Coordinates of C-alpha atoms and ligand atoms in Angstrom, one line a residue:
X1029 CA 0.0 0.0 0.0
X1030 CA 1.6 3.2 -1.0
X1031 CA 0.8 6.0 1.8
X1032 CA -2.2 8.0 1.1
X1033 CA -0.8 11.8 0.0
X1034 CA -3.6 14.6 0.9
X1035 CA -3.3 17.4 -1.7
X1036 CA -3.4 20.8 0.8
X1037 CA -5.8 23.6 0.4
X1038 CA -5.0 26.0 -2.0
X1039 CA -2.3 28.9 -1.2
X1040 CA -0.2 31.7 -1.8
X1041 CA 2.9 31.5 0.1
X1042 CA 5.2 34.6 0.5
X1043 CA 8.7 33.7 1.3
X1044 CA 10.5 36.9 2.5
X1045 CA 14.7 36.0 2.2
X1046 CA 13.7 33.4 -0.8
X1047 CA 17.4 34.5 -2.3
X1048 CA 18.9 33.3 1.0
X1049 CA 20.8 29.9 2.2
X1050 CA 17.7 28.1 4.0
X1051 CA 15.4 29.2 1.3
X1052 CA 17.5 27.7 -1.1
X1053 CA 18.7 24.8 0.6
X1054 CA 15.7 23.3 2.9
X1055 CA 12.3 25.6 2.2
X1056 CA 11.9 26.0 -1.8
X1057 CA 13.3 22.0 -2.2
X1058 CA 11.2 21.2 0.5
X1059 CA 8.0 22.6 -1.4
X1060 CA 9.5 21.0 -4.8
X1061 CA 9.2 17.6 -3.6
X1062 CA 5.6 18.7 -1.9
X1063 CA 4.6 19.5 -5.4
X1064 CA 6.4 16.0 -6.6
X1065 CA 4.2 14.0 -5.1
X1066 CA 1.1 15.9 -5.3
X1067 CA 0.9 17.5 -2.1
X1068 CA 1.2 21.5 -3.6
X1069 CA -2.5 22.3 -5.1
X1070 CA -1.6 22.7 -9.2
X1071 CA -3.0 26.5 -8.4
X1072 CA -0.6 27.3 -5.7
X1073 CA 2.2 29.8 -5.5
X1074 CA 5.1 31.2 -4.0
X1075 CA 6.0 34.3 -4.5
X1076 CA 9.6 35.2 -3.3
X1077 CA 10.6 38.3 -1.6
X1078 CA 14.3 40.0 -1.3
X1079 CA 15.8 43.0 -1.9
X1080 CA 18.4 41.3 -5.0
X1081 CA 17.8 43.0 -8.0
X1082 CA 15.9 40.5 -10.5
X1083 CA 13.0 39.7 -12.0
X1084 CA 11.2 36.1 -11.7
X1085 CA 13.0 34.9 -15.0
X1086 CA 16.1 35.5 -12.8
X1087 CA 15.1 33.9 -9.3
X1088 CA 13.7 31.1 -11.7
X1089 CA 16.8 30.8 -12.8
X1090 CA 18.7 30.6 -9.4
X1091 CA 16.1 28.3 -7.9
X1092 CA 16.7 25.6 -10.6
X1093 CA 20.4 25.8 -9.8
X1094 CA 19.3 25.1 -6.4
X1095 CA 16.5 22.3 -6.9
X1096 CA 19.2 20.3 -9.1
X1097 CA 21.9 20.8 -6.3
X1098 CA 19.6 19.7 -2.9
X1099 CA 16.7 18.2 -4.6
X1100 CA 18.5 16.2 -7.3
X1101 CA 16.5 12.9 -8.0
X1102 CA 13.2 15.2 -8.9
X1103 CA 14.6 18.1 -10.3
X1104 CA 16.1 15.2 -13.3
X1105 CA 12.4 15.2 -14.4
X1106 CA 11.7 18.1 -17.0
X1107 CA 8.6 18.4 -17.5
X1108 CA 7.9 18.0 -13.9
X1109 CA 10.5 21.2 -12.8
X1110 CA 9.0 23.4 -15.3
X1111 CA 5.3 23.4 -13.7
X1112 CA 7.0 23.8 -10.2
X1113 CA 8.9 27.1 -11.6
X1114 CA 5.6 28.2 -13.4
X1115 CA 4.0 28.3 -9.9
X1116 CA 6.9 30.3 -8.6
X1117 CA 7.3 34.7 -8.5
X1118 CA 9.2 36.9 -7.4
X1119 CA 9.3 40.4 -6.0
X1120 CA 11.7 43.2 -4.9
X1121 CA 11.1 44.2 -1.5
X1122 CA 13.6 46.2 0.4
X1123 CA 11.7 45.6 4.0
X1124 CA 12.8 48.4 5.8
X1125 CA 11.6 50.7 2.6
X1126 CA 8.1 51.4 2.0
X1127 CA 8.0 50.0 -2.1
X1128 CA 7.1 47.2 -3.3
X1129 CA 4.4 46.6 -0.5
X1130 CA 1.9 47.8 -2.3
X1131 CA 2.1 45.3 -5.1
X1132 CA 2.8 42.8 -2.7
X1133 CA -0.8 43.1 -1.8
X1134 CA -2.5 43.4 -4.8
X1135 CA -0.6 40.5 -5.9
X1136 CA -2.7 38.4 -3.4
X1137 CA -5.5 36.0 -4.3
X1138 CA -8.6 36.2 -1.8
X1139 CA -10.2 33.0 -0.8
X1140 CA -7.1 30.7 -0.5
X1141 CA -4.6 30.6 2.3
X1142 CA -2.4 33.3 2.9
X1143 CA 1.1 32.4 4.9
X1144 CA 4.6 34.6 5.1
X1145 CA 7.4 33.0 5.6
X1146 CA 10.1 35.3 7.3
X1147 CA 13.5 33.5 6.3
X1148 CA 15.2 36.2 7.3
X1149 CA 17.3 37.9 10.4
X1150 CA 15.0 38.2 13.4
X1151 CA 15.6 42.0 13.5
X1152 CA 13.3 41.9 10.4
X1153 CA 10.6 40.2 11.9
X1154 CA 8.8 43.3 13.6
X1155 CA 9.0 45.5 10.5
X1156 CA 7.8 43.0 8.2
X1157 CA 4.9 42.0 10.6
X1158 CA 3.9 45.6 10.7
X1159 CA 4.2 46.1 7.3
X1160 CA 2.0 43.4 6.0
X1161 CA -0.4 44.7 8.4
X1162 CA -0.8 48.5 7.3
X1163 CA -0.3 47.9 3.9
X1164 CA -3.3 45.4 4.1
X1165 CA -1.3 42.3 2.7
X1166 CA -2.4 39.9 5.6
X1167 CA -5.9 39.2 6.9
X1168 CA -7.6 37.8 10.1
X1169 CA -6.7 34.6 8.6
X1170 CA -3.1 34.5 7.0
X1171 CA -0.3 32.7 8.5
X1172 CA 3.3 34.1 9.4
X1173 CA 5.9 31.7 10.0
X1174 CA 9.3 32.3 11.7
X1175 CA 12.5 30.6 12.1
X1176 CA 15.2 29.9 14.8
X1177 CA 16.5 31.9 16.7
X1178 CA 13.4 32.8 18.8
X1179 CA 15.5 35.3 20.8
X1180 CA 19.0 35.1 22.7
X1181 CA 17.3 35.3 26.0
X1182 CA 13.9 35.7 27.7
X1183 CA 14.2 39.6 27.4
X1184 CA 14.4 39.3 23.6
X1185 CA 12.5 36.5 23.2
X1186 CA 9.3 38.6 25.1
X1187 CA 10.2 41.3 21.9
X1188 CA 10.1 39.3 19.2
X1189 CA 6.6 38.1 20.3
X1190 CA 5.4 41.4 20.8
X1191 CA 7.0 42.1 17.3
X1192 CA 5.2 39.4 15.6
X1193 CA 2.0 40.1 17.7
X1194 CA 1.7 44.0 15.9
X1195 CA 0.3 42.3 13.3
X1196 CA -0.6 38.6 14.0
X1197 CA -2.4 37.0 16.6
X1198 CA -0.9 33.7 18.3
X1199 CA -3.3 31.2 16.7
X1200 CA -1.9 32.8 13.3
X1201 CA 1.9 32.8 14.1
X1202 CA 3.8 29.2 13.6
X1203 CA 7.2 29.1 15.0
X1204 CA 9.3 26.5 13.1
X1205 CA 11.3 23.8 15.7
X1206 CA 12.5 21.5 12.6
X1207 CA 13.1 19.0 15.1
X1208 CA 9.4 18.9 15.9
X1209 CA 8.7 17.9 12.0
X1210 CA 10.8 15.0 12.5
X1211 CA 9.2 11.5 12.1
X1212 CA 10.1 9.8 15.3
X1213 CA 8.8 13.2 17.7
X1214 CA 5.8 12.9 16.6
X1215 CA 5.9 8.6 16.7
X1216 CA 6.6 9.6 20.2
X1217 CA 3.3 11.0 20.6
X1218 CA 1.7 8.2 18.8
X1219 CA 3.8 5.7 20.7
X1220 CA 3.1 6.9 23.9
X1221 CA -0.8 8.2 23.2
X1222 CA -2.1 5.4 21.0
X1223 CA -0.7 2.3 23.0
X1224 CA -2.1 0.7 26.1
X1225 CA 1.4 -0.4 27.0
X1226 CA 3.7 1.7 27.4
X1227 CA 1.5 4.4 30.1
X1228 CA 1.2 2.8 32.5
X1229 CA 5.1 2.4 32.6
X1230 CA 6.0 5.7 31.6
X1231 CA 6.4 7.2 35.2
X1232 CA 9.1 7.3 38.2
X1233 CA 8.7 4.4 39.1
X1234 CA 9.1 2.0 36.4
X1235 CA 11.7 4.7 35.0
X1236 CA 15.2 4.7 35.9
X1237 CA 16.1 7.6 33.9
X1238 CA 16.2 9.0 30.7
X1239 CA 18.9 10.4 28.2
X1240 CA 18.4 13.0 25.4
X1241 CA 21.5 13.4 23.0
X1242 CA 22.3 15.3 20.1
X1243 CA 25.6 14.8 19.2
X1244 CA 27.2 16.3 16.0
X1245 CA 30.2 15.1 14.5
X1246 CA 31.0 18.6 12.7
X1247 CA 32.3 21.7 14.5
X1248 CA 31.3 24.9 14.1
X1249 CA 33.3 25.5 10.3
X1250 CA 31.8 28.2 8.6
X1251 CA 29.1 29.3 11.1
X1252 CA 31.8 29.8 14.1
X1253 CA 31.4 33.8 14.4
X1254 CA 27.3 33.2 14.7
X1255 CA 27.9 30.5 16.8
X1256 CA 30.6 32.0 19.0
X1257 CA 27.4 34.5 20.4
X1258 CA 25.0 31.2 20.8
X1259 CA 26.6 28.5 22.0
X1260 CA 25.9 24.7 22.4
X1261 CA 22.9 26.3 25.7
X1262 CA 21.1 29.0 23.4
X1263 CA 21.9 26.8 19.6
X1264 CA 20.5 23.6 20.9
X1265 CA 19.6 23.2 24.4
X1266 CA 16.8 25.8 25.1
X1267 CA 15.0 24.5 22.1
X1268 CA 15.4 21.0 20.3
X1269 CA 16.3 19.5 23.3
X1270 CA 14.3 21.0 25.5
X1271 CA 11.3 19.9 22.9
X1272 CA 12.1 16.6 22.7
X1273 CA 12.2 16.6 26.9
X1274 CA 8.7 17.8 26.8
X1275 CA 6.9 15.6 24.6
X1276 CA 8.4 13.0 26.7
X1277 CA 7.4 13.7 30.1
X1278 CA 4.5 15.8 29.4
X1279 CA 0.7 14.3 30.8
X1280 CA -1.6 12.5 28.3
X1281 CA -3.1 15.5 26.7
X1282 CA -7.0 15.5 26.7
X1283 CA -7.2 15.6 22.8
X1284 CA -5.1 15.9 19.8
X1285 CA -5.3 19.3 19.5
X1286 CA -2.6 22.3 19.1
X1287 CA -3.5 24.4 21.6
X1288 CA -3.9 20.9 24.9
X1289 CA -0.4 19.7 23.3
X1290 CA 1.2 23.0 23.7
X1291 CA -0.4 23.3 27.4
X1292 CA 0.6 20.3 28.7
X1293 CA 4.6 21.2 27.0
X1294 CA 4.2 24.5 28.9
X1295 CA 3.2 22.7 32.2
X1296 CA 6.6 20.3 32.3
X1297 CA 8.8 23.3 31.4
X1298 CA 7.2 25.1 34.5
X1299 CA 8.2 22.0 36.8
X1300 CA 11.8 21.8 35.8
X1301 CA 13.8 22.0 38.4
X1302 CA 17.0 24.8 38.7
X1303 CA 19.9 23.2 37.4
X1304 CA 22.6 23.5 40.0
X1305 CA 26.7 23.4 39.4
X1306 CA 27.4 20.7 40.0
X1307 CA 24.6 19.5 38.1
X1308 CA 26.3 20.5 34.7
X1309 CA 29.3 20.5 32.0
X1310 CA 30.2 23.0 29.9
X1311 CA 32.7 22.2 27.1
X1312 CA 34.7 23.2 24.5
X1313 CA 36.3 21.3 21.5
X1314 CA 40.2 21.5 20.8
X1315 CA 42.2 19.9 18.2
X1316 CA 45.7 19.2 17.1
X1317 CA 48.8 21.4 16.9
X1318 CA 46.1 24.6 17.7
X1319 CA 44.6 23.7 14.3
X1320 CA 40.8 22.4 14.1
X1321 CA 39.7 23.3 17.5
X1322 CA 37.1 25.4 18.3
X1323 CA 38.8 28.6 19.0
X1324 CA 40.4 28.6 15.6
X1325 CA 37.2 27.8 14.0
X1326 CA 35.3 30.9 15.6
X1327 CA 38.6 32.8 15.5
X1328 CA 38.5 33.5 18.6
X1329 CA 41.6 32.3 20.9
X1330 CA 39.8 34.0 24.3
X1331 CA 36.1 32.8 23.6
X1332 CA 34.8 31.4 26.4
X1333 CA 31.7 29.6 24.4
X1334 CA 30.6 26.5 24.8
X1335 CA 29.7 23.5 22.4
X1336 CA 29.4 21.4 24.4
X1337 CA 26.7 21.0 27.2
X1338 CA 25.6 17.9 29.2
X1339 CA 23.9 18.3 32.5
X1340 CA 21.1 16.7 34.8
X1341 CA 17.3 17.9 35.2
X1342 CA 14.8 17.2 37.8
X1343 CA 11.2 17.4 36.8
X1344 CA 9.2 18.5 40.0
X1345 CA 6.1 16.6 39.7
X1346 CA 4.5 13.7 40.4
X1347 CA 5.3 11.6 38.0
X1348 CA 8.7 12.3 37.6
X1349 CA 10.2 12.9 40.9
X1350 CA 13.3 11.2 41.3
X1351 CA 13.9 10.2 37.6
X1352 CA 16.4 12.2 36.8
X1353 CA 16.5 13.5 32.9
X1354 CA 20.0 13.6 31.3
X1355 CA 20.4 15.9 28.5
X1356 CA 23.8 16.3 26.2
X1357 CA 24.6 17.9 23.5
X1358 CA 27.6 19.3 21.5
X1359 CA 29.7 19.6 18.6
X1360 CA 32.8 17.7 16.9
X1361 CA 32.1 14.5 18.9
X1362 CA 32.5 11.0 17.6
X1363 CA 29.6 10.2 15.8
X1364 CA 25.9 12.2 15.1
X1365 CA 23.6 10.6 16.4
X1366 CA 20.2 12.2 18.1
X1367 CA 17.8 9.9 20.3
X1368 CA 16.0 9.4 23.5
X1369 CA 16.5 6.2 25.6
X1370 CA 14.1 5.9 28.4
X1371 CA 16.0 3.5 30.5
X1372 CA 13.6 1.7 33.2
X1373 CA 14.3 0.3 36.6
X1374 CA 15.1 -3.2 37.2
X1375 CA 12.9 -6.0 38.5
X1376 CA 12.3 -5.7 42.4
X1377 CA 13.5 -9.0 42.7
X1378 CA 15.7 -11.0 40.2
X1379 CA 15.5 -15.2 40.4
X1380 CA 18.3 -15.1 37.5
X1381 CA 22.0 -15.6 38.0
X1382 CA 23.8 -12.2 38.1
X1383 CA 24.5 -11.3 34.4
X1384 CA 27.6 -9.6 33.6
X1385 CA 27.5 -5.9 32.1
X1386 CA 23.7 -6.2 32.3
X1387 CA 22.1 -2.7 31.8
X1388 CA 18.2 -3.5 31.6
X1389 CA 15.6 -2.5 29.3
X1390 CA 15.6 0.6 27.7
X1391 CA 13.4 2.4 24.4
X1392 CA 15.3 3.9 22.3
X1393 CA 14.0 6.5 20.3
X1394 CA 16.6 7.4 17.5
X1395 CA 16.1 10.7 15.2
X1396 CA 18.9 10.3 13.2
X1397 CA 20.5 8.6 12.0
X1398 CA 18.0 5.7 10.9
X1399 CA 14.6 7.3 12.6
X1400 CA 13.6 4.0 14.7
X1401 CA 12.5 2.5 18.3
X1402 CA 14.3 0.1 19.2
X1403 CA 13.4 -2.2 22.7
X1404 CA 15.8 -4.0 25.1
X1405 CA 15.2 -7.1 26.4
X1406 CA 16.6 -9.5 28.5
X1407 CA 15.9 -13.1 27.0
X1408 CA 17.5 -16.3 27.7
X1409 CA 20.5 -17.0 26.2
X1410 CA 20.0 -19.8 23.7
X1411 CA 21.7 -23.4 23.7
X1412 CA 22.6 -25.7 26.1
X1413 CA 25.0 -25.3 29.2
X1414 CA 22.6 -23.8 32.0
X1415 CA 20.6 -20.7 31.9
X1416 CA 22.1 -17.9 31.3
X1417 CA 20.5 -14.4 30.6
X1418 CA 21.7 -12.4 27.1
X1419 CA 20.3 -9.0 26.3
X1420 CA 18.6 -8.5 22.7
X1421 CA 17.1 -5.3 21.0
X1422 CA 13.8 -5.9 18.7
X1423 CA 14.4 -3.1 17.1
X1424 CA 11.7 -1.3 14.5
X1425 CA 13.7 0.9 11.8
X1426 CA 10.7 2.7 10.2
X1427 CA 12.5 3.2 6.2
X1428 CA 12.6 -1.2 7.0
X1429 CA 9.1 -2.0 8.8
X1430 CA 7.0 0.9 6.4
X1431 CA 9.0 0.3 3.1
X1432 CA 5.6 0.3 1.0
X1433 CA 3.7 3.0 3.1
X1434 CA 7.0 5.7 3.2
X1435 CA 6.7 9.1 1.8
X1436 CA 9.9 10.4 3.0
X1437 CA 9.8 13.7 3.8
X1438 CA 11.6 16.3 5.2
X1439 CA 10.8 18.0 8.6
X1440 CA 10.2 21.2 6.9
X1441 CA 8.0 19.6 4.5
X1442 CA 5.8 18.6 6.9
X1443 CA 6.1 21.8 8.7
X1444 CA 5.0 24.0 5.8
X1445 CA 2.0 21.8 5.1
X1446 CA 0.9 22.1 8.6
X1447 CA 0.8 25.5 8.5
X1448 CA -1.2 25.5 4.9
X1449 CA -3.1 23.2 6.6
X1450 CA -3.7 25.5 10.0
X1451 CA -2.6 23.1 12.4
X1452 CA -0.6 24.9 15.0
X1453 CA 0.3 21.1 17.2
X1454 CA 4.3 21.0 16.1
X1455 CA 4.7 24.8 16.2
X1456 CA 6.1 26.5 19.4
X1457 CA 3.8 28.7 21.4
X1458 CA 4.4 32.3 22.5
X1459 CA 4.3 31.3 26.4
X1460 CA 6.1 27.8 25.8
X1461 CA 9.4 29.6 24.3
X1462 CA 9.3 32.2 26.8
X1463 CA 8.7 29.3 29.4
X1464 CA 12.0 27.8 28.2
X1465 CA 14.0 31.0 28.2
X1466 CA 13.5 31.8 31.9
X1467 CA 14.4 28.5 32.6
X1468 CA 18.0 28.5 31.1
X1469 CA 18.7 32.3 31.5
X1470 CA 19.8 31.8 35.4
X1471 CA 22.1 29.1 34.4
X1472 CA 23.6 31.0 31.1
X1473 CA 23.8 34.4 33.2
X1474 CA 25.7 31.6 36.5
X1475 CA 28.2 31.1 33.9
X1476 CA 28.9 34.5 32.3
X1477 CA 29.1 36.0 35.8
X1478 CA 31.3 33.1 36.5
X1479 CA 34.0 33.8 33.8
X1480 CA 34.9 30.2 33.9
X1481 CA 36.1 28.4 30.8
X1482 CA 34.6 25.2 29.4
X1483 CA 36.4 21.8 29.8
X1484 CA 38.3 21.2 26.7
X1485 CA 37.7 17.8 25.0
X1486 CA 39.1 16.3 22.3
X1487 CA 37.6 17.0 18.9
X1488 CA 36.3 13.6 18.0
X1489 CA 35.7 12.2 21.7
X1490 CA 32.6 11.6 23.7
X1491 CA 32.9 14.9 25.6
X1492 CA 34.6 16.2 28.8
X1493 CA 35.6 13.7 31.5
X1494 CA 33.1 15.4 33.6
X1495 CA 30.5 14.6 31.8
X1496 CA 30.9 11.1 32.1
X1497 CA 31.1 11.5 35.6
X1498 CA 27.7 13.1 36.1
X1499 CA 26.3 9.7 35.7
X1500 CA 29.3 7.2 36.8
X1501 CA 28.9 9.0 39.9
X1502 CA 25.2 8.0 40.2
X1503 CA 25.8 4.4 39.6
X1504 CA 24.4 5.0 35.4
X1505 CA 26.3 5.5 32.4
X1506 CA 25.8 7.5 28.9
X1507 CA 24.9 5.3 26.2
X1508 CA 27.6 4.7 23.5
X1509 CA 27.7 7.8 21.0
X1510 CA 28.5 5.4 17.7
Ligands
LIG2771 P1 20.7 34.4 4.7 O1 21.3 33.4 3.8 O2 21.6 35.6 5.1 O3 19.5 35.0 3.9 C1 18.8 36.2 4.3 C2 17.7 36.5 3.3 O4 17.1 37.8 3.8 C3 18.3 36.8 1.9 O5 17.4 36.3 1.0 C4 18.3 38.3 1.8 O6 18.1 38.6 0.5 C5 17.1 38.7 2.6 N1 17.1 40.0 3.2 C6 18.0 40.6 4.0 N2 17.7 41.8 4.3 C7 16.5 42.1 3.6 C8 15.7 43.3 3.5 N3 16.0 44.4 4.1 N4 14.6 43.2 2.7 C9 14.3 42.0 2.1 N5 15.0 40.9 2.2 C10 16.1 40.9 2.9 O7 20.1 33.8 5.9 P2 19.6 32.2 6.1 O8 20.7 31.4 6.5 O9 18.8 31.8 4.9 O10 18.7 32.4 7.4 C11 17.4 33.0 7.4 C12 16.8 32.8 8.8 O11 16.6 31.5 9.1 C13 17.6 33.4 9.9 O12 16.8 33.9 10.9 C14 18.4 32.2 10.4 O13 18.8 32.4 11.8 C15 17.3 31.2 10.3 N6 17.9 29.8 10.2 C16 18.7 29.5 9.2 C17 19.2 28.2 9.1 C18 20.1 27.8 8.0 O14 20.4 26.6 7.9 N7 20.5 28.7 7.1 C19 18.8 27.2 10.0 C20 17.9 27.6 11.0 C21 17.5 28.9 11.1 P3 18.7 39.9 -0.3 O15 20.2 40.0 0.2 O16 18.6 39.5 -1.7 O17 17.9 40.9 0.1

């Protein structure tokens, strides 16, 4: 059976910064392979919007350079690249200027969905949400979409939402966590939500602990000055990880709806517990001979930034008290790998020999590479000569156990066709990013007024010592980075 494509309501979509690197690379591929498989209405269109001087001949022109560089495989058909670049415009709009507006506007069809997609600097996002508002280019119903980074801290982050809120209201605005548009969050949901089993487990007590871990095996080439005023806290913690953390310990929401999701997200990032010193890692990569190490690739020999984090987080409720959450994250380690494992607690009493290097069951939820679950079990080990216990994974890779039913699709894929679609469940909410901000500004302001450095690792490694130690010293250990 070959998975069931819904074509999307009709639309105009206007990407402001379509000239730009994640335009070009994720957003206007993304909407090609939409359109490939029949997703994108034949009527729809994008209209592009930057300042670069050009006419849609010319963006058509740059785009197809683009589709045959990150969407190869589709953009080899013709016939079928041709009607994707007919549905595609372009328009010069210099946002902080007051031309171009105008016909921005008028270019606008009435009766289909209207969404703007700010690809752009967040310093734009107040002027352009203005903008489209006085010059009469969005309506009670259009959708404005906005990218990473929602703020540098909870200050900012309160002024960008105030920004996007001079012309939108919340239930329009859809804040893009590409982690949230991948496959296995959202099997998380379904795993936990649609399954008798796995609830009544999913608490302290049958829960040792649980491990979230993004690990990257790239530094920070090419991005280090941007970087170098995030670091691994503001680039990956206060956001994908802290997402992924939610949807696992949040309470059964009442309904499968946007706005009960995002409440009961809102409600587990209020319980977090402070994260105290000794609670947490900081780190920083260093290579060989001062050559590949992270203050050479930010070009910085003083910065004090970190890329790496790992630390422990209490959740202060009543399911979760006393199962700790692990979190870890950084750059230039040995492999990339993201996942969950929800490790649980042994049996209260075991009948078994003692097995050597036993480490219990545990679900693994893997985001990359390989989006899968995969289960540990302890089974017997098979063959003669006593009884001895062995521990076996049944493990679900979903490319192997849906081959027939998979529409592969990129995160932001599915992201832009839930917001043509209006469905606000995988977008962050106003309260739920400001919610995460004033939880990690104590502990990034505790290290600026600290002036301490981060532990240096070795670029390639599985982190600082010290992060190891957070859980040797507890009795648990990190699960292998491969
Ligand atoms: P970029 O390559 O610098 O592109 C910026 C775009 O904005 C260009 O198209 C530029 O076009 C346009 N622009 C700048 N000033 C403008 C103005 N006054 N009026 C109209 N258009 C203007 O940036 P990017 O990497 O694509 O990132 C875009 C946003 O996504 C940023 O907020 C970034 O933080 C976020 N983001 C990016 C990535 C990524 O992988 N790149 C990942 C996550 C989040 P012209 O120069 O032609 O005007």
């Amino acid at each position: 059976m070959v998975s069931r494509v819904i074509p999307a309501p009709d639309f105009d979509l206007v990407l402001f910064g379509a000239t730009g690197d994640l335009a070009q690379r994720k957003i206007l591929p993304g909407l090609f392979h939409r359109f490939a498989v029949g997703q994108m209405p034949p009527a729809a269109r994008i209209i592009g919007v930057a300042r670069s001087k050009m006419d849609a001949t010319g963006f058509r022109a740059q785009l197809e350079k683009s589709l045959a560089a990150f969407a190869p495989q589709i953009a080899e058909d013709r016939a079928l690249l041709e009607r994707f670049l007919a549905s595609v415009d372009y328009l010069r709009v210099d946002v902080m200027g007051e031309d171009g507006w105008k016909d921005l506007a008028r270019n606008l069809r009435p009766n289909v969905v209207r969404a703007f997609y700010l690809s752009v600097s967040p310093s734009l996002f107040g002027v352009i949400a203005s903008k489209l508002s006085s010059f009469e280019a969005s309506t009670a119903e259009s959708r404005i979409v906005v990218e990473k980074p929602f703020g540098h801290d909870l200050q900012s982050a309160r002024a960008l939402n105030a920004d996007l809120r001079q012309g939108f209201k919340e239930r329009q605005i859809y804040r893009i966590d590409h982690y949230l548009g991948k496959e296995t969050v959202q099997n998380l949901m379904a795993l936990r939500f649609a399954n008798a089993l796995w609830e009544p487990l999913w608490n302290a007590t049958h829960i040792d602990h649980v491990q979230i871990t993004v690990a990257e095996s790239l530094g920070v080439e090419g991005r280090g000055e941007y970087y170098d005023k995030s670091g691994a806290m503001r680039d990956m913690v206060q956001n994908h990880l802290m997402q992924l953390l939610c949807l696992t310990a949040m309470e059964p929401p009442s309904k499968f709806d946007p706005n009960a999701v995002r409440d009961e997200k809102v409600k587990v990032i209020e319980a977090l517990e402070p994260v105290g010193p000794g609670d947490i890692v900081r780190g920083q990569y260093r290579g060989q001979n001062r050559q590949g190490g992270y203050h050479e690739q930010a070009g910085d020999p003083n910065s004090r930034t970190e890329s790496f984090v790992a630390m422990k987080v209490g959740i202060g409720n009543w399911r979760w008290a006393g199962t700790p959450f692990y979190l870890r994250t950084g750059k230039k380690l040995r492999g990339r790998a993201s996942e969950i494992a929800v490790v649980f607690r042994d049996p209260p009493h075991m009948i078994f020999p003692k097995m050597e290097h036993r480490r219990g069951n545990a679900m693994i939820i893997r985001l990359q590479p390989d989006e899968g679950i995969t289960l540990r079990n302890t089974i017997k080990e098979p063959g003669p000569g006593g009884f001895r216990l062995a521990e076996v994974n049944l493990d679900m890779t979903f490319a192997d156990a849906l081959k027939e039913k998979a529409d592969p699709q990129d995160a932001y894929e599915r992201l832009i066709m839930d917001v043509i679609r209006g469905d606000q469940t995988l977008f962050m909410r106003g309260d739920e990013v400001e919610a995460a901000w004033a939880w990690a500004d104590p502990i990034i302001e505790a290290w600026e007024a600290s002036n301490q450095m981060p532990e240096p690792y070795d670029a390639g490694s599985s982190g600082p010592e010290d992060a190891l130690m957070l859980l040797h010293k507890e009795g648990r250990r990190w699960r292998e980075i491969a």
